[in-house]
Structures are given as C-alpha cells and as structure tokens.
Short mmCIF file of C-alpha atoms in Angstrom, two decimals:
data_model
loop_
_atom_site.label_atom_id
_atom_site.label_comp_id
_atom_site.label_asym_id
_atom_site.label_seq_id
_atom_site.Cartn_x
_atom_site.Cartn_y
_atom_site.Cartn_z
CA MET A 7 0.00 0.00 0.00
CA THR A 8 1.39 3.41 -0.95
CA LEU A 9 1.59 6.36 1.40
CA ALA A 10 -1.18 8.13 -0.48
CA GLN A 11 -3.43 5.05 -0.17
CA SER A 12 -2.73 4.87 3.57
CA LEU A 13 -3.70 8.51 3.95
CA ARG A 14 -6.94 7.92 2.06
CA CYS A 15 -7.74 5.03 4.40
CA SER A 16 -7.06 7.25 7.40
CA MET A 17 -9.33 9.95 6.02
CA SER A 18 -12.10 7.44 5.48
CA SER A 19 -11.88 5.97 8.97
CA LEU A 20 -11.62 9.34 10.71
CA ARG A 21 -14.82 10.63 9.19
CA VAL A 22 -17.79 9.92 11.46
CA ASN A 23 -19.41 7.20 9.40
CA TYR A 24 -19.00 3.72 10.76
CA VAL A 25 -21.90 1.92 9.09
CA PRO A 26 -20.55 -1.49 8.10
CA SER A 27 -21.18 -2.81 4.63
CA ALA A 28 -22.87 -6.12 3.89
CA MET A 29 -19.46 -7.64 3.38
CA ARG A 30 -18.34 -6.85 6.91
CA SER A 31 -19.53 -9.97 8.71
CA ALA A 32 -18.24 -13.08 10.36
CA LYS A 33 -16.47 -13.96 7.13
CA HIS A 34 -13.75 -11.47 8.11
CA PHE A 35 -12.69 -13.68 11.01
CA ILE A 36 -10.35 -16.64 10.58
CA ARG A 37 -12.22 -19.93 10.42
CA LEU A 38 -10.55 -23.02 11.75
CA ASP A 39 -11.36 -25.11 8.67
CA GLU A 40 -9.64 -22.52 6.40
CA VAL A 41 -6.25 -22.58 8.10
CA ASP A 42 -3.53 -25.18 8.38
CA ARG A 43 -4.05 -26.81 11.78
CA SER A 44 -0.33 -27.20 12.30
CA VAL A 45 -0.11 -23.39 12.26
CA ILE A 46 -3.19 -22.76 14.39
CA TRP A 47 -2.19 -25.22 17.10
CA GLY A 48 1.53 -24.72 16.78
CA GLU A 49 1.65 -22.89 20.12
CA GLN A 50 0.78 -26.10 21.97
CA THR A 51 3.82 -28.05 23.00
CA LEU A 52 2.20 -30.95 24.78
CA GLY A 53 -0.51 -33.34 23.75
CA THR A 54 -2.47 -33.26 20.55
CA ALA A 55 -4.81 -30.65 19.14
CA PRO A 56 -8.51 -31.22 19.75
CA ARG A 57 -10.52 -32.19 16.75
CA HIS A 58 -12.38 -29.46 14.85
CA GLU A 59 -15.67 -31.32 15.26
CA ASP A 60 -15.21 -31.44 19.03
CA LEU A 61 -14.46 -27.73 19.26
CA THR A 62 -17.41 -26.76 17.11
CA ARG A 63 -19.76 -28.95 19.13
CA SER A 64 -18.50 -27.66 22.46
CA PHE A 65 -18.73 -24.01 21.39
CA SER A 66 -22.23 -24.56 20.06
CA VAL A 67 -23.28 -25.75 23.50
CA MET A 68 -21.30 -22.98 25.16
CA PHE A 69 -23.18 -20.27 23.31
CA MET A 70 -26.66 -21.51 24.13
CA PRO A 71 -28.62 -18.64 25.78
CA GLU A 72 -28.72 -20.32 29.17
CA VAL A 73 -24.94 -20.72 29.33
CA THR A 74 -22.94 -17.95 31.01
CA ILE A 75 -19.28 -17.42 30.19
CA SER A 76 -17.13 -16.05 32.97
CA GLY A 77 -14.40 -13.53 32.17
CA ASP A 78 -11.75 -15.75 33.70
CA GLY A 79 -12.89 -18.68 31.59
CA LEU A 80 -12.63 -16.62 28.42
CA LEU A 81 -9.13 -15.48 29.27
CA SER A 82 -8.02 -19.05 29.68
CA TRP A 83 -8.92 -19.93 26.10
CA SER A 84 -6.27 -20.22 23.42
CA GLY A 85 -6.14 -17.82 20.47
CA PRO A 86 -7.77 -20.24 18.03
CA GLU A 87 -10.50 -21.01 20.57
CA LYS A 88 -11.31 -17.31 20.95
CA LEU A 89 -11.46 -16.85 17.17
CA LEU A 90 -13.80 -19.77 16.75
CA ALA A 91 -15.97 -18.58 19.63
CA LEU A 92 -16.24 -15.10 18.12
CA ASP A 93 -17.06 -16.64 14.76
CA GLU A 94 -19.86 -18.64 16.32
CA LEU A 95 -21.12 -15.66 18.27
CA ILE A 96 -21.30 -13.38 15.24
CA ASP A 97 -23.12 -16.02 13.22
CA ARG A 98 -25.86 -15.94 15.86
CA CYS A 99 -26.20 -12.13 15.92
CA GLU A 100 -28.68 -9.94 14.09
CA PRO A 101 -27.30 -7.36 11.57
CA THR A 102 -28.05 -4.51 13.99
CA GLN A 103 -26.02 -6.26 16.66
CA VAL A 104 -23.10 -6.80 14.28
CA LYS A 105 -23.31 -3.09 13.43
CA HIS A 106 -23.07 -2.23 17.12
CA MET A 107 -20.01 -4.45 17.48
CA MET A 108 -18.37 -2.68 14.56
CA GLN A 109 -19.07 0.73 16.09
CA VAL A 110 -17.40 -0.39 19.29
CA ILE A 111 -14.45 -2.19 17.68
CA GLU A 112 -13.57 0.02 14.71
CA PRO A 113 -12.40 3.08 16.71
CA GLN A 114 -9.81 0.85 18.37
CA PHE A 115 -8.03 0.51 15.05
CA GLN A 116 -8.16 4.18 14.05
CA ARG A 117 -4.89 6.04 14.25
CA ASP A 118 -4.68 9.73 13.34
CA PHE A 119 -0.94 9.54 12.79
CA ILE A 120 -0.90 12.90 10.98
CA SER A 121 -1.87 14.75 14.16
CA LEU A 122 0.97 13.04 16.02
CA LEU A 123 3.63 14.32 13.61
CA PRO A 124 5.45 17.67 13.71
CA ARG A 125 3.75 20.16 11.40
CA GLU A 126 6.59 20.22 8.86
CA LEU A 127 6.63 16.42 8.61
CA ALA A 128 2.83 16.24 8.43
CA LEU A 129 2.85 18.71 5.53
CA HIS A 130 5.53 16.67 3.79
CA VAL A 131 3.35 13.56 4.09
CA LEU A 132 0.29 15.41 2.76
CA SER A 133 2.32 16.68 -0.19
CA PHE A 134 2.14 13.17 -1.66
CA LEU A 135 -1.65 13.47 -2.03
CA GLU A 136 -3.33 14.55 -5.24
CA PRO A 137 -5.18 17.89 -5.04
CA LYS A 138 -8.59 16.18 -5.00
CA ASP A 139 -7.44 14.10 -2.02
CA LEU A 140 -6.22 17.23 -0.24
CA LEU A 141 -9.69 18.70 -0.63
CA GLN A 142 -11.13 15.56 0.97
CA ALA A 143 -8.52 15.66 3.74
CA ALA A 144 -9.70 19.16 4.65
CA GLN A 145 -13.09 17.65 5.56
CA THR A 146 -11.65 15.07 7.96
CA CYS A 147 -11.15 17.22 11.04
CA ARG A 148 -10.23 20.77 11.99
CA TYR A 149 -6.49 20.13 12.29
CA TRP A 150 -6.34 18.34 8.95
CA ARG A 151 -8.20 21.26 7.40
CA ILE A 152 -5.57 23.70 8.68
CA LEU A 153 -2.82 21.52 7.23
CA ALA A 154 -4.63 20.95 3.92
CA GLU A 155 -5.08 24.72 3.49
CA ASP A 156 -1.35 25.40 3.81
CA ASN A 157 -0.36 28.00 1.23
CA LEU A 158 3.10 26.55 0.49
CA LEU A 159 1.56 23.11 0.01
CA TRP A 160 -0.79 24.45 -2.65
CA ARG A 161 1.97 26.52 -4.21
CA GLU A 162 3.82 23.28 -4.94
CA LYS A 163 0.66 21.77 -6.43
CA CYS A 164 0.32 24.83 -8.67
CA LYS A 165 3.98 24.56 -9.65
CA GLU A 166 3.45 20.91 -10.67
CA GLU A 167 0.57 22.01 -12.91
CA GLY A 168 2.42 25.00 -14.35
CA ILE A 169 0.07 27.50 -12.70
CA ASP A 170 1.70 30.89 -12.20
CA GLU A 171 0.84 33.28 -9.41
CA PRO A 172 -1.91 35.48 -10.84
CA LEU A 173 -1.97 39.21 -10.25
CA TYR A 174 -5.09 38.99 -8.13
CA ILE A 175 -3.23 36.75 -5.65
CA ARG A 176 -0.31 39.20 -5.42
CA ARG A 177 -2.78 41.89 -4.44
CA LYS A 178 -4.17 39.76 -1.59
CA LYS A 179 -0.97 38.93 0.28
CA VAL A 180 -2.34 40.00 3.68
CA ILE A 181 -4.15 37.14 5.40
CA LYS A 182 -6.03 37.80 8.62
CA PRO A 183 -4.77 36.00 11.75
CA GLY A 184 -6.56 32.70 12.26
CA PHE A 185 -7.81 32.70 8.69
CA THR A 186 -6.65 29.55 6.93
CA HIS A 187 -7.63 30.42 3.37
CA SER A 188 -4.84 29.69 0.88
CA PRO A 189 -4.44 32.05 -2.10
CA TRP A 190 -2.54 29.34 -3.98
CA LYS A 191 -5.38 26.92 -3.38
CA SER A 192 -7.72 29.51 -4.87
CA ALA A 193 -5.42 29.75 -7.88
CA TYR A 194 -5.51 25.98 -8.31
CA ILE A 195 -9.30 25.82 -8.04
CA ARG A 196 -9.64 28.76 -10.43
CA GLN A 197 -7.48 27.02 -13.03
CA HIS A 198 -9.48 23.82 -12.65
CA ARG A 199 -12.69 25.77 -13.30
CA ILE A 200 -11.14 27.50 -16.31
CA ASP A 201 -10.14 24.13 -17.77
CA THR A 202 -13.69 22.92 -17.17
CA ASN A 203 -15.03 25.97 -19.01
CA TRP A 204 -12.85 25.16 -22.02
CA ARG A 205 -14.04 21.56 -22.01
CA ARG A 206 -17.76 21.89 -21.43
CA GLY A 207 -18.74 25.37 -20.27
CA ASP A 208 -21.48 27.24 -22.07
CA LEU A 209 -20.10 28.97 -25.16
CA LYS A 210 -21.09 32.58 -24.68
CA SER A 211 -21.55 34.83 -27.67
CA PRO A 212 -18.07 36.03 -28.67
CA LYS A 213 -17.05 39.66 -28.91
CA VAL A 214 -16.99 40.61 -32.58
CA LEU A 215 -14.22 42.99 -33.63
CA LYS A 216 -14.92 44.26 -37.14
CA GLY A 217 -12.13 45.74 -39.20
CA HIS A 218 -9.92 45.45 -42.29
CA ASP A 219 -13.11 45.47 -44.39
CA ASP A 220 -13.06 42.47 -46.74
CA HIS A 221 -9.30 42.03 -46.75
CA VAL A 222 -7.34 39.04 -45.45
CA ILE A 223 -5.96 39.08 -41.91
CA THR A 224 -2.44 37.78 -42.54
CA CYS A 225 -0.96 37.86 -39.02
CA LEU A 226 -2.27 37.94 -35.47
CA GLN A 227 -0.68 38.66 -32.09
CA PHE A 228 -2.26 38.47 -28.63
CA CYS A 229 -0.55 39.47 -25.39
CA GLY A 230 -2.19 40.50 -22.12
CA ASN A 231 -5.36 42.36 -23.03
CA ARG A 232 -4.02 43.62 -26.34
CA ILE A 233 -4.67 42.11 -29.78
CA VAL A 234 -2.82 43.15 -32.93
CA SER A 235 -4.04 42.16 -36.39
CA GLY A 236 -2.13 42.73 -39.63
CA SER A 237 -3.74 42.70 -43.05
CA ASP A 238 -3.11 42.89 -46.76
CA ASP A 239 -4.94 46.25 -46.58
CA ASN A 240 -1.51 47.74 -45.58
CA THR A 241 -2.54 48.39 -41.95
CA LEU A 242 -2.35 46.91 -38.49
CA LYS A 243 -5.02 47.37 -35.86
CA VAL A 244 -4.61 47.34 -32.07
CA TRP A 245 -7.65 46.07 -30.15
CA SER A 246 -8.72 45.73 -26.54
CA ALA A 247 -9.46 42.09 -25.74
CA VAL A 248 -11.63 43.30 -22.84
CA THR A 249 -13.89 45.84 -24.53
CA GLY A 250 -13.47 44.72 -28.15
CA LYS A 251 -12.77 48.29 -29.23
CA CYS A 252 -10.18 49.23 -31.84
CA LEU A 253 -7.64 51.32 -29.94
CA ARG A 254 -5.32 52.24 -32.82
CA THR A 255 -4.95 51.77 -36.55
CA LEU A 256 -1.29 51.72 -37.55
CA VAL A 257 -0.95 53.37 -40.94
CA GLY A 258 2.32 53.76 -42.81
CA HIS A 259 3.08 50.70 -44.91
CA THR A 260 2.54 51.05 -48.64
CA GLY A 261 2.05 47.33 -49.18
CA GLY A 262 0.31 44.45 -47.44
CA VAL A 263 1.47 43.45 -43.96
CA TRP A 264 2.59 39.81 -43.97
CA SER A 265 4.41 39.35 -40.66
CA SER A 266 4.40 40.83 -37.16
CA GLN A 267 5.72 40.41 -33.64
CA MET A 268 4.76 42.05 -30.34
CA ARG A 269 6.32 42.48 -26.93
CA ASP A 270 4.99 44.78 -24.21
CA ASN A 271 4.26 48.10 -25.93
CA ILE A 272 6.34 47.41 -29.03
CA ILE A 273 4.90 46.10 -32.31
CA ILE A 274 7.05 45.19 -35.31
CA SER A 275 5.61 44.62 -38.78
CA GLY A 276 6.97 43.41 -42.12
CA SER A 277 5.44 44.23 -45.46
CA THR A 278 5.45 43.70 -49.20
CA ASP A 279 6.82 47.26 -49.35
CA ARG A 280 10.18 45.66 -48.33
CA THR A 281 10.37 47.46 -44.97
CA LEU A 282 9.92 46.68 -41.32
CA LYS A 283 8.31 49.19 -38.99
CA VAL A 284 8.63 49.50 -35.22
CA TRP A 285 5.52 50.92 -33.53
CA ASN A 286 4.52 52.20 -30.11
CA ALA A 287 1.35 50.25 -29.30
CA GLU A 288 0.13 52.85 -26.81
CA THR A 289 0.35 55.88 -29.07
CA GLY A 290 0.29 54.29 -32.52
CA GLU A 291 3.48 56.17 -33.40
CA CYS A 292 5.93 54.63 -35.89
CA ILE A 293 9.26 54.74 -34.05
CA HIS A 294 11.49 53.36 -36.81
CA THR A 295 11.24 52.27 -40.43
CA LEU A 296 13.86 49.63 -41.18
CA TYR A 297 15.19 49.68 -44.75
CA GLY A 298 17.45 47.09 -46.35
CA HIS A 299 15.48 44.20 -47.81
CA THR A 300 14.86 44.27 -51.55
CA SER A 301 11.66 42.20 -51.52
CA THR A 302 8.74 41.25 -49.27
CA VAL A 303 9.52 40.76 -45.58
CA ARG A 304 7.84 37.39 -45.15
CA CYS A 305 8.82 36.33 -41.63
CA MET A 306 10.44 37.61 -38.43
CA HIS A 307 11.29 36.58 -34.89
CA LEU A 308 11.75 38.96 -31.97
CA HIS A 309 14.06 38.24 -29.02
CA GLU A 310 14.49 40.94 -26.40
CA LYS A 311 15.85 44.03 -28.22
CA ARG A 312 16.64 42.34 -31.51
CA VAL A 313 14.49 41.11 -34.35
CA VAL A 314 15.58 38.86 -37.22
CA SER A 315 13.70 39.24 -40.50
CA GLY A 316 13.54 36.88 -43.47
CA SER A 317 12.71 38.05 -46.98
CA ARG A 318 11.88 36.87 -50.44
CA ASP A 319 15.23 38.42 -51.40
CA ALA A 320 16.81 35.23 -49.87
CA THR A 321 18.53 37.13 -47.04
CA LEU A 322 18.03 37.56 -43.32
CA ARG A 323 18.74 40.73 -41.38
CA VAL A 324 19.33 41.29 -37.67
CA TRP A 325 18.03 44.62 -36.33
CA ASP A 326 18.27 46.60 -33.11
CA ILE A 327 14.69 47.73 -32.48
CA GLU A 328 15.73 50.53 -30.13
CA THR A 329 18.06 52.26 -32.60
CA GLY A 330 16.59 50.95 -35.85
CA GLN A 331 20.07 49.90 -36.98
CA CYS A 332 20.72 46.84 -39.13
CA LEU A 333 23.39 44.92 -37.23
CA HIS A 334 23.98 41.91 -39.48
CA VAL A 335 23.04 40.49 -42.88
CA LEU A 336 22.93 36.70 -43.28
CA MET A 337 23.40 35.52 -46.87
CA GLY A 338 23.46 31.94 -48.13
CA HIS A 339 19.97 30.90 -49.17
CA VAL A 340 19.28 30.93 -52.91
CA ALA A 341 15.50 31.33 -52.69
CA ALA A 342 12.91 33.12 -50.56
CA VAL A 343 13.25 32.76 -46.79
CA ARG A 344 9.88 31.54 -45.49
CA CYS A 345 10.42 31.00 -41.75
CA VAL A 346 12.89 32.02 -39.05
CA GLN A 347 13.58 31.32 -35.37
CA TYR A 348 15.97 33.19 -33.05
CA ASP A 349 16.91 32.41 -29.44
CA GLY A 350 19.32 35.31 -28.90
CA ARG A 351 22.36 33.20 -29.75
CA ARG A 352 21.58 31.39 -32.99
CA VAL A 353 19.34 32.03 -35.96
CA VAL A 354 17.61 29.16 -37.77
CA SER A 355 16.01 29.78 -41.18
CA GLY A 356 13.97 27.73 -43.65
CA ALA A 357 13.62 28.61 -47.32
CA TYR A 358 12.16 27.71 -50.67
CA ASP A 359 15.58 26.31 -51.68
CA PHE A 360 14.67 23.18 -49.62
CA MET A 361 17.35 24.09 -47.06
CA VAL A 362 17.42 24.83 -43.34
CA LYS A 363 20.37 26.88 -42.12
CA VAL A 364 21.79 27.51 -38.64
CA TRP A 365 23.62 30.82 -38.22
CA ASP A 366 25.88 32.63 -35.78
CA PRO A 367 24.46 36.13 -36.25
CA GLU A 368 27.39 37.89 -34.59
CA THR A 369 29.89 36.55 -37.12
CA GLU A 370 27.31 36.24 -39.93
CA THR A 371 28.52 32.65 -40.36
CA CYS A 372 26.39 29.72 -41.48
CA LEU A 373 27.22 26.99 -38.95
CA HIS A 374 25.19 24.20 -40.59
CA THR A 375 23.18 23.68 -43.74
CA LEU A 376 20.59 21.03 -42.92
CA GLN A 377 19.96 19.10 -46.12
CA GLY A 378 17.30 16.43 -46.52
CA HIS A 379 14.03 18.03 -47.56
CA THR A 380 13.08 17.59 -51.19
CA ASN A 381 10.74 20.57 -51.41
CA ARG A 382 10.13 24.01 -49.92
CA VAL A 383 10.47 24.49 -46.15
CA TYR A 384 7.43 26.29 -44.75
CA SER A 385 7.64 26.00 -40.97
CA LEU A 386 10.24 25.87 -38.20
CA GLN A 387 10.49 25.33 -34.46
CA PHE A 388 13.65 25.71 -32.37
CA ASP A 389 14.04 25.02 -28.63
CA GLY A 390 17.77 25.70 -28.35
CA ILE A 391 18.63 22.01 -28.77
CA HIS A 392 16.45 20.71 -31.58
CA VAL A 393 15.49 22.25 -34.89
CA VAL A 394 12.20 20.96 -36.33
CA SER A 395 11.37 21.73 -39.97
CA GLY A 396 8.16 21.14 -41.92
CA SER A 397 8.12 20.94 -45.70
CA LEU A 398 5.97 20.68 -48.78
CA ASP A 399 7.59 17.24 -49.26
CA THR A 400 5.11 16.05 -46.52
CA SER A 401 7.86 15.20 -44.02
CA ILE A 402 8.95 16.77 -40.77
CA ARG A 403 12.61 16.53 -39.79
CA VAL A 404 14.17 16.80 -36.35
CA TRP A 405 17.78 18.02 -36.28
CA ASP A 406 20.50 18.38 -33.65
CA VAL A 407 21.45 22.06 -33.71
CA GLU A 408 24.99 21.41 -32.47
CA THR A 409 25.98 18.74 -34.99
CA GLY A 410 23.56 19.47 -37.81
CA ASN A 411 22.60 15.80 -37.93
CA CYS A 412 19.06 14.68 -38.76
CA ILE A 413 17.83 12.74 -35.71
CA HIS A 414 14.38 11.74 -36.96
CA THR A 415 12.28 12.01 -40.09
CA LEU A 416 8.62 12.16 -39.08
CA THR A 417 6.35 10.74 -41.76
CA GLY A 418 2.60 10.33 -41.87
CA HIS A 419 1.25 13.60 -43.20
CA GLN A 420 0.14 13.65 -46.83
CA SER A 421 0.71 17.29 -47.72
CA LEU A 422 2.27 20.60 -46.65
CA THR A 423 3.01 21.05 -42.95
CA SER A 424 2.15 24.71 -42.58
CA GLY A 425 2.11 25.11 -38.82
CA MET A 426 3.88 23.57 -35.84
CA GLU A 427 4.41 24.22 -32.14
CA LEU A 428 7.08 22.64 -29.90
CA LYS A 429 7.10 22.49 -26.09
CA ASP A 430 9.05 20.17 -23.79
CA ASN A 431 9.87 17.70 -26.60
CA ILE A 432 6.21 17.48 -27.65
CA LEU A 433 5.54 18.66 -31.19
CA VAL A 434 2.09 19.35 -32.62
CA SER A 435 1.90 19.70 -36.42
CA GLY A 436 -0.95 20.92 -38.61
CA ASN A 437 -1.16 19.92 -42.24
CA ALA A 438 -2.95 20.76 -45.46
CA ASP A 439 -4.20 17.13 -45.44
CA SER A 440 -6.69 18.28 -42.73
CA THR A 441 -5.03 16.30 -39.92
CA VAL A 442 -3.07 17.25 -36.82
CA LYS A 443 -0.42 15.01 -35.30
CA ILE A 444 1.23 14.92 -31.89
CA TRP A 445 4.83 13.71 -31.78
CA ASP A 446 7.53 12.89 -29.25
CA ILE A 447 10.64 14.36 -30.89
CA LYS A 448 12.99 12.43 -28.58
CA THR A 449 11.78 9.09 -29.93
CA GLY A 450 10.33 10.20 -33.26
CA GLN A 451 7.08 8.47 -32.35
CA CYS A 452 3.67 9.78 -33.42
CA LEU A 453 1.68 9.79 -30.18
CA GLN A 454 -1.70 10.81 -31.59
CA THR A 455 -3.38 11.73 -34.86
CA LEU A 456 -6.30 14.10 -34.37
CA GLN A 457 -8.80 12.72 -36.82
CA GLY A 458 -11.98 10.61 -36.79
CA PRO A 459 -15.57 11.67 -37.52
CA HIS A 460 -14.99 15.15 -36.05
CA LYS A 461 -11.77 15.89 -37.91
CA HIS A 462 -11.30 19.01 -40.01
CA GLN A 463 -12.73 18.83 -43.51
CA SER A 464 -10.09 21.04 -45.07
CA ALA A 465 -6.53 22.30 -44.55
CA VAL A 466 -5.44 23.16 -41.02
CA THR A 467 -4.54 26.86 -40.93
CA CYS A 468 -3.27 27.39 -37.39
CA LEU A 469 -2.81 25.62 -34.06
CA GLN A 470 -1.78 26.15 -30.46
CA PHE A 471 -1.47 23.81 -27.47
CA ASN A 472 -0.85 23.71 -23.73
CA LYS A 473 -0.48 20.88 -21.21
CA ASN A 474 -4.14 19.89 -21.56
CA PHE A 475 -5.51 20.97 -24.92
CA VAL A 476 -4.79 21.39 -28.60
CA ILE A 477 -6.69 24.14 -30.42
CA THR A 478 -6.84 23.97 -34.22
CA SER A 479 -8.38 26.10 -36.96
CA SER A 480 -9.11 25.29 -40.56
CA ASP A 481 -10.24 26.41 -43.98
CA ASP A 482 -13.47 24.56 -43.16
CA GLY A 483 -14.53 27.46 -40.91
CA THR A 484 -14.18 25.71 -37.55
CA VAL A 485 -12.01 25.91 -34.46
CA LYS A 486 -11.73 22.61 -32.63
CA LEU A 487 -10.61 21.64 -29.14
CA TRP A 488 -8.80 18.32 -28.56
CA ASP A 489 -7.37 16.48 -25.57
CA LEU A 490 -3.57 16.57 -25.84
CA ARG A 491 -2.99 13.34 -23.91
CA THR A 492 -5.62 11.11 -25.52
CA GLY A 493 -6.04 12.84 -28.89
CA GLU A 494 -9.81 12.77 -28.41
CA PHE A 495 -12.03 15.44 -29.93
CA ILE A 496 -13.67 17.54 -27.21
CA ARG A 497 -15.85 20.02 -29.10
CA ASN A 498 -16.09 22.81 -31.67
CA LEU A 499 -15.36 26.23 -30.19
CA VAL A 500 -16.24 28.11 -33.39
CA THR A 501 -18.38 27.02 -36.33
CA LEU A 502 -18.91 29.58 -39.09
CA GLU A 503 -22.23 29.39 -40.91
CA SER A 504 -20.29 30.00 -44.12
CA GLY A 505 -17.90 27.14 -43.38
CA GLY A 506 -17.65 24.87 -46.40
CA SER A 507 -18.77 27.62 -48.76
CA GLY A 508 -15.89 30.05 -48.34
CA GLY A 509 -15.77 30.96 -44.65
CA VAL A 510 -12.26 30.50 -43.23
CA VAL A 511 -10.57 30.78 -39.84
CA TRP A 512 -7.17 32.18 -40.86
CA ARG A 513 -5.43 32.55 -37.52
CA ILE A 514 -5.97 31.78 -33.85
CA ARG A 515 -4.22 32.94 -30.69
CA ALA A 516 -5.13 31.81 -27.19
CA SER A 517 -4.28 32.75 -23.62
CA ASN A 518 -5.23 30.84 -20.50
CA THR A 519 -8.71 32.36 -20.53
CA LYS A 520 -9.34 33.77 -24.01
CA LEU A 521 -9.38 32.64 -27.63
CA VAL A 522 -8.95 35.09 -30.50
CA CYS A 523 -9.88 34.00 -34.03
CA ALA A 524 -9.28 35.89 -37.27
CA VAL A 525 -12.03 34.92 -39.70
CA GLY A 526 -13.22 35.92 -43.15
CA SER A 527 -13.37 34.66 -46.71
CA ARG A 528 -11.90 35.26 -50.14
CA ASN A 529 -15.25 35.13 -51.91
CA GLY A 530 -17.30 37.52 -49.78
CA THR A 531 -19.29 34.85 -47.93
CA GLU A 532 -17.88 35.82 -44.51
CA GLU A 533 -17.16 39.31 -43.22
CA THR A 534 -13.56 39.90 -42.09
CA LYS A 535 -13.47 40.18 -38.30
CA LEU A 536 -11.96 38.96 -35.05
CA LEU A 537 -13.91 36.78 -32.62
CA VAL A 538 -12.94 36.82 -28.93
CA LEU A 539 -14.21 33.98 -26.72
CA ASP A 540 -13.84 34.24 -22.93
CA PHE A 541 -13.45 31.18 -20.66
CA ASP A 542 -12.54 33.01 -17.44
CA VAL A 543 -14.29 32.42 -14.10
CA ASP A 544 -15.48 34.77 -11.37
CA MET A 545 -13.86 33.81 -8.03
CA LYS A 546 -15.87 36.26 -5.90
#
C-alpha cells in the first residue's frame, strides 16, 4: 500500500461514518477449517490438538442462551479457541447487533498519525496526495483542514501544474490571523474551473471585432489584453481584448502586412513594401522604419531588443529595435526565406531552396546547412537544442542544432506542414491534409493523430497547445478543441455558418482564458473580423 493510499484510508476511517457494509460480517474472522491446523495449534507443545468437530460442538453448547461465560474462563482460552468462539457468536447475531459491534471495535483501530507528527513532517506527508485528495482531507477534522489549506503546500501543487501566481493573488498577500484560506489553493481551483469551461462550459456569444473590411488578416498577435491584427490592406489594428474596441490603426506601410511580432508596448511589422516598422502600441506612433530588404519581408522573430527578418530576397537581417540599426546580414539561401527562429544566440532559417540553415548572427557565419528536404520548407520550431522543420515534401525533420545531424524524419502527413508548435519535446503539427499530429521528438514516435468523424474537412490553418488541450483552426470554418494526452475530440469552439462555402478561420491565438480567431473569406461569404471567446471564471 502506498503512502497516499494509507492517507486515504485514514481519512475514510476518521470521518464519522461507521456503518458497516454487507461484506463486513463473520467472514472477516479466521475460520478453523480454512487454516492449516499445524499453524493454528503450533503454540501447543504438549498433547495433541482437539478435533475441529469437538471444538465446534462444544462451542455450540457454550453459546446456548442459558450458558454464562465467565471472564476468567474466556481469558483461559487459546487464540484459536477465541477466534472460533467469536465466529460462532457473530453467526448468531442480528445485523443490527453486528453493526453495534463494529461501532465499538472500529475506533480501536483508528490512528490519526498525521496529528501526532510535527507540522513540517505532516505537511511533507500530505504533499504526496493529489489535489482532490487534499480537498477531501480538509473535511476530515479541523487540524487536517488547517494543514490541507497550507499556502506553500498548494503553491507546490500549482507549480506541478504549471500554474503561475496570478496578479489577483499578489494583491491579496495579507491574510487575517486565524484565517486559513490559501491564495494558492484559490489559484488551483480557479485554473481547474477555467479548464472545465474550455471543455464543457457554455459557449457565450463572442465579442466581434470588425475591421480590415473584406481584406485578409495575414498575421495575429495576442498578449495580455491587447490584440494586434495585420492585413493585406496595408494596416495593423490594435484592439482591446476586454472591450473589443479598436484602440489604434497603424498606418504607414505602402504594401500588405505579412508578418508581425509584439512584446509589451512594441509592435514590429513586415510588409510587401520591403520594410519593417517599429511601432509604439500605446500611441500608434511609428518609431522606426527599417530599410534594407529588396523584396517582401515574409517572416520575423523577436528576441528581447533584436528582431531577425527573413525576406523573399533570400537574405536575413538582424536589427536593433531601439536604434533601428541593421546589425547583421545573413546571406546563403538561394530562394525566398519563409520561416525564421531566433533564441538570442543562434538564428535558424527555412527557405524555398529546400534548405534549413543555422547561423551565428554575430559573425554572420552559417554553422550548418541542414539538407534532406526535397521541397520548400514552410515551418520551423527551435528550442535551443532541436530544430524541427516542416516541408511541402510532406515530411517533418528533427535536427541536432549542435551537430547538424538529422535525428528523426517524421512521416505520416500527406501534404504541406504549414504550422507547428514545440514544447518540452512534444511537437504538434498541422497539415494541409486536414489532420493534426502529436509527436515525441525524442523518440520520433507519433503519439496521436487528431482525426476521426470530427476531424477538419479542409486544410489546417493554425494551431496552439498547452499541457491539456490542442486548439486547431481550418479552412473549413471551424475551431476545434482536442485532448492533448488522448487525442480525443472535445468540441467545436467556433463554427462559421459559411464554413464549407468560403468561410475561413485564418489565424488563432489563445491565452489561459481567451481565444482570438481571425475569420473571413476570399469570396465575400464571410465578413472579415476577429472573434474573442472568454473562458474566465469569477472567483468572488
């Protein structure tokens, strides 16, 4: 029995509920005919053991109503004799009498060992319980409730689940003396309720943010309560995720916006006009216009004060966003650069020349050219150790960034892998074949394929995942929620009426409590807009 199981047993016995079940009867006592006699009578050193038939007969007479058993006589019996006598006695009792015996006997075997331990040790023992068991432990007795409400105990449970300390907890640091409420426990319960809302809560009408007329929303960013959408109408719009109002329209590009990044109050955009622009999200002011590329800026990745841009001119450029200066130019690709990743130390790029390159931006040196794809590279992920590339050749390749070696080739998709996300060695890939796959990049194994009767009916356009869920969008006009661990379909979060006839969900971005979807169409069947769904809970 594990420690956690022992604690559960203790909780069960300490609660005031001693009604015995139907199974708790004389059958729980050792019967003489079920045990090896040599063991039962082994304590006798002289003579021979009495026969079972003789004992049974004698005890039957002994327990006739008119027979009285003296205490001294009972004490003189051997262990096996007492067991057999009790067995016979219980067989003759009514259920209510057996229940009374249990109520008298059971407390003798209860041991609240937690209350006997020093507080620090008791908390250590309780730390082995699952959160749901801690909630049950709090109902056992007053002292257990105090222990089970311990703030540090629940902080560790939150840490195990990846739950950060929310702002509302930081504002409630003062706890009244004698008040055992745990802010971290509240955070855990809040997150559990949020997860439940995602899974099966009522889908409230989303906020509808209309803008960009009938143009395509090409890029989407979501951070805090701020949403930024970029469009082929040459503008970006800054929205409030709380009110749904358009706070700013960023005007300045002379061509469509095809890439963007955001951090705090800084927005960076790349355009077909061959420039990047750095914007102040609060004021809408254009701080810098970055010149240098000779064709469309198709991709970018921001890290701290530097951004790396990739262009259809086959080059990459490293910029200082505070000064607007171009620090480095990385040349080596022979076709358009389609995707880029940057961790502050190395740049990884994928291009239409079928190649993936790893760069040292400070020396402008190509450290590795990762060869293996047989068609254009459209998507990249980089965690500092592994490079993952998705291609039009239908394969996904996992590379060692230090050696440049291909570790795994992930096969199973039937078309272009247009979107991927990598966290803690788990990769989720979305494909134009309408499927989504979950991979373990350490083993190269496909853990799940998100398909079945509820699968997307057209190309997957975007995806995002966390420790519990995978969210996917598609050209079929839906946004779907899946279970990351099992791969099971949970439900549709968005279903456009025009889905299947032109309505498309182009991009999605999600936080812990909100989902932002960029929707529209290319044939006029769906108005271009953003939908904001809220899954937060009120903890008042």
